[in-house]
Amino acid sequence: TASAGTVMAVLRFGRGKKIDWSVALLAAAGALPGAYAGAWLMQLLPAATSRVILMVMIPLAAVIIFAREKLGHDWHVSVRRPRLAALLIGLSIGFYDGLVGPGTGTFLIILFTALLGMGDVDASGSAKVVNLASNVAALVSMLLGGHVLWSLGLPAMCCSVLGGYLGSGMALKRGARLVRGVMLVVLALLMIKLIYDMCGG
């Protein structure tokens, strides 16, 4: 269902020329097998596994975002092989997306900006291409496993399209500050939801 909204976001970012296609396509190529493998593994593991992973990843991502504000231009770490780095970013985050899911876009933006020196908006647009690849691969894996509930999936898809359209438009207009703010809000909401679930809510 998320794929439909991601398609809309890709179209808008692409039209606004805020996608680095050389990075996005390589990362997407890595995300396809990564997400498929992650979704396959997720079907075999206990449900609590994803919660444990999120308990580690969400605070880590928040710390990185805050540290990045302090470091400024020192944030970027040059890599010798950016193409290989893009492929490995897609593979690893695609696997995470298939296995866990929440926060995928945030982690992609962090890695794109940290390792490849991309700006926030370009990183966000490029991340949507990778998200689309990993969403499709994970969906195929879940369909083959018979784990798709269409009565919930179809309404969610409609909301996803609207969200993808509005969110990408706001990012294009408001720029990097909005992208960083949204990342922090998403991480906070994920942590609240995780704590609520762990408390038996």
Short mmCIF file of C-alpha atoms in Angstrom, two decimals:
data_model
loop_
_atom_site.label_atom_id
_atom_site.label_comp_id
_atom_site.label_asym_id
_atom_site.label_seq_id
_atom_site.Cartn_x
_atom_site.Cartn_y
_atom_site.Cartn_z
CA THR A 1 0.00 0.00 0.00
CA ALA A 2 2.85 2.39 0.75
CA SER A 3 4.09 1.88 -2.81
CA ALA A 4 1.26 3.95 -4.29
CA GLY A 5 2.08 6.99 -2.17
CA THR A 6 5.78 6.58 -2.85
CA VAL A 7 5.13 6.60 -6.61
CA MET A 8 3.37 9.94 -6.22
CA ALA A 9 6.26 11.35 -4.20
CA VAL A 10 8.82 10.12 -6.75
CA LEU A 11 6.91 11.82 -9.55
CA ARG A 12 6.81 15.15 -7.72
CA PHE A 13 10.44 15.06 -6.60
CA GLY A 14 11.48 14.02 -10.10
CA ARG A 15 9.55 16.86 -11.66
CA GLY A 16 11.24 19.23 -9.21
CA LYS A 17 14.66 17.80 -10.18
CA LYS A 18 15.37 16.79 -6.60
CA ILE A 19 16.43 13.20 -7.26
CA ASP A 20 20.02 12.14 -7.84
CA TRP A 21 19.21 9.29 -10.22
CA SER A 22 22.75 7.89 -10.29
CA VAL A 23 22.54 7.30 -6.54
CA ALA A 24 18.85 6.47 -6.35
CA LEU A 25 18.87 3.74 -9.00
CA LEU A 26 21.95 2.01 -7.59
CA ALA A 27 20.50 2.08 -4.09
CA ALA A 28 17.16 0.85 -5.44
CA ALA A 29 18.94 -2.06 -7.15
CA GLY A 30 20.37 -3.04 -3.76
CA ALA A 31 17.05 -2.51 -1.99
CA LEU A 32 15.16 -5.02 -4.14
CA PRO A 33 16.92 -8.19 -2.92
CA GLY A 34 17.48 -6.67 0.52
CA ALA A 35 13.79 -5.95 1.15
CA TYR A 36 12.69 -9.30 -0.24
CA ALA A 37 15.08 -11.12 2.09
CA GLY A 38 14.07 -8.96 5.05
CA ALA A 39 10.36 -9.58 4.51
CA TRP A 40 10.99 -13.32 4.15
CA LEU A 41 12.96 -13.37 7.41
CA MET A 42 10.31 -11.29 9.19
CA GLN A 43 7.73 -14.00 8.54
CA LEU A 44 9.93 -16.50 10.40
CA LEU A 45 10.86 -14.41 13.45
CA PRO A 46 8.76 -13.59 16.55
CA ALA A 47 6.87 -10.30 16.41
CA ALA A 48 8.89 -8.95 19.34
CA THR A 49 12.05 -8.98 17.22
CA SER A 50 11.05 -5.87 15.27
CA ARG A 51 10.35 -4.01 18.51
CA VAL A 52 13.81 -4.77 19.84
CA ILE A 53 15.40 -3.52 16.62
CA LEU A 54 13.34 -0.33 16.73
CA MET A 55 14.31 0.29 20.37
CA VAL A 56 17.92 0.46 19.20
CA MET A 57 17.52 2.20 15.83
CA ILE A 58 15.13 5.03 16.72
CA PRO A 59 17.21 6.61 19.53
CA LEU A 60 20.35 6.11 17.44
CA ALA A 61 18.82 7.96 14.49
CA ALA A 62 17.66 10.82 16.74
CA VAL A 63 21.15 11.21 18.24
CA ILE A 64 22.69 11.28 14.75
CA ILE A 65 20.29 13.98 13.57
CA PHE A 66 20.99 16.18 16.60
CA ALA A 67 24.75 15.60 16.30
CA ARG A 68 24.57 16.56 12.66
CA GLU A 69 23.19 19.98 13.55
CA LYS A 70 26.22 20.57 15.77
CA LEU A 71 28.79 19.31 13.27
CA GLY A 72 27.54 21.37 10.32
CA HIS A 73 29.86 20.97 7.34
CA ASP A 74 31.94 18.37 9.18
CA TRP A 75 28.97 16.00 8.94
CA HIS A 76 29.93 14.57 5.56
CA VAL A 77 32.37 11.63 5.53
CA SER A 78 33.88 11.04 2.09
CA VAL A 79 33.84 7.50 0.71
CA ARG A 80 36.21 6.25 -1.97
CA ARG A 81 33.60 4.32 -3.93
CA PRO A 82 30.31 6.25 -3.87
CA ARG A 83 28.62 3.88 -6.32
CA LEU A 84 29.40 0.87 -4.18
CA ALA A 85 28.32 2.84 -1.11
CA ALA A 86 24.96 3.64 -2.75
CA LEU A 87 24.42 -0.02 -3.59
CA LEU A 88 25.27 -1.15 -0.05
CA ILE A 89 23.08 1.54 1.49
CA GLY A 90 20.16 0.28 -0.58
CA LEU A 91 20.87 -3.35 0.30
CA SER A 92 21.15 -2.77 4.05
CA ILE A 93 18.25 -0.32 4.43
CA GLY A 94 16.13 -2.39 2.04
CA PHE A 95 16.70 -5.38 4.32
CA TYR A 96 15.71 -3.25 7.31
CA ASP A 97 12.59 -2.07 5.47
CA GLY A 98 11.49 -5.62 4.71
CA LEU A 99 12.28 -6.83 8.23
CA VAL A 100 11.03 -3.89 10.31
CA GLY A 101 9.79 -1.03 8.12
CA PRO A 102 9.27 2.15 10.18
CA GLY A 103 11.92 4.84 9.80
CA THR A 104 13.32 3.57 6.50
CA GLY A 105 13.20 6.94 4.77
CA THR A 106 14.88 8.66 7.71
CA PHE A 107 17.76 6.17 7.75
CA LEU A 108 18.22 6.54 3.98
CA ILE A 109 18.40 10.33 4.26
CA ILE A 110 20.93 10.09 7.09
CA LEU A 111 23.20 7.77 5.09
CA PHE A 112 22.83 9.68 1.82
CA THR A 113 23.82 12.94 3.49
CA ALA A 114 26.54 11.42 5.69
CA LEU A 115 28.31 9.21 3.16
CA LEU A 116 27.46 10.75 -0.20
CA GLY A 117 27.32 14.46 0.68
CA MET A 118 23.79 15.00 -0.59
CA GLY A 119 21.53 17.85 0.54
CA ASP A 120 18.49 17.03 2.63
CA VAL A 121 15.89 17.59 -0.07
CA ASP A 122 17.83 15.70 -2.76
CA ALA A 123 18.44 12.90 -0.25
CA SER A 124 14.73 12.82 0.55
CA GLY A 125 13.77 12.63 -3.12
CA SER A 126 16.35 9.93 -3.84
CA ALA A 127 15.22 8.00 -0.77
CA LYS A 128 11.71 7.81 -2.24
CA VAL A 129 13.03 5.87 -5.23
CA VAL A 130 14.72 3.39 -2.90
CA ASN A 131 11.60 3.22 -0.74
CA LEU A 132 9.56 2.35 -3.81
CA ALA A 133 11.89 -0.51 -4.74
CA SER A 134 11.96 -1.93 -1.23
CA ASN A 135 8.19 -1.56 -0.81
CA VAL A 136 7.52 -3.46 -4.03
CA ALA A 137 9.99 -6.23 -3.15
CA ALA A 138 8.57 -6.60 0.37
CA LEU A 139 5.01 -6.61 -0.99
CA VAL A 140 5.84 -9.41 -3.43
CA SER A 141 7.38 -11.42 -0.59
CA MET A 142 4.31 -10.88 1.62
CA LEU A 143 1.91 -11.71 -1.23
CA LEU A 144 3.70 -14.99 -1.88
CA GLY A 145 3.45 -15.74 1.83
CA GLY A 146 -0.27 -14.91 1.90
CA HIS A 147 0.10 -12.13 4.48
CA VAL A 148 -1.72 -9.20 2.81
CA LEU A 149 -5.04 -7.98 4.27
CA TRP A 150 -6.68 -6.20 1.33
CA SER A 151 -9.60 -4.75 3.34
CA LEU A 152 -7.09 -2.60 5.23
CA GLY A 153 -4.49 -2.29 2.49
CA LEU A 154 -6.65 -0.61 -0.14
CA PRO A 155 -7.95 2.27 2.06
CA ALA A 156 -4.41 2.75 3.37
CA MET A 157 -3.18 2.97 -0.22
CA CYS A 158 -5.55 5.86 -0.95
CA CYS A 159 -4.32 7.73 2.12
CA SER A 160 -0.74 6.98 1.12
CA VAL A 161 -1.22 8.59 -2.30
CA LEU A 162 -2.59 11.76 -0.71
CA GLY A 163 0.19 11.82 1.88
CA GLY A 164 2.87 11.29 -0.76
CA TYR A 165 1.50 14.15 -2.85
CA LEU A 166 1.21 16.63 0.02
CA GLY A 167 4.46 15.66 1.76
CA SER A 168 6.64 15.87 -1.33
CA GLY A 169 5.14 19.23 -2.24
CA MET A 170 5.90 20.64 1.21
CA ALA A 171 9.48 19.33 1.10
CA LEU A 172 10.06 20.98 -2.27
CA LYS A 173 8.70 24.31 -1.03
CA ARG A 174 10.09 24.42 2.51
CA GLY A 175 13.46 22.72 2.00
CA ALA A 176 15.98 21.13 4.34
CA ARG A 177 14.65 22.53 7.62
CA LEU A 178 11.27 20.89 7.05
CA VAL A 179 12.87 17.56 6.11
CA ARG A 180 14.93 17.49 9.31
CA GLY A 181 11.93 18.49 11.43
CA VAL A 182 9.75 15.78 9.92
CA MET A 183 12.44 13.17 10.53
CA LEU A 184 12.53 14.04 14.22
CA VAL A 185 8.74 14.07 14.51
CA VAL A 186 8.49 10.67 12.82
CA LEU A 187 11.11 9.21 15.15
CA ALA A 188 9.31 10.63 18.20
CA LEU A 189 5.97 9.20 17.10
CA LEU A 190 7.53 5.82 16.40
CA MET A 191 9.07 5.75 19.87
CA ILE A 192 5.76 6.71 21.50
CA LYS A 193 3.95 3.99 19.56
CA LEU A 194 6.63 1.44 20.48
CA ILE A 195 6.44 2.29 24.20
CA TYR A 196 2.63 2.16 24.06
CA ASP A 197 2.70 -1.31 22.48
CA MET A 198 5.27 -2.58 24.99
CA CYS A 199 3.09 -1.37 27.86
CA GLY A 200 0.24 -3.50 26.53
CA GLY A 201 -1.76 -0.69 24.96
#
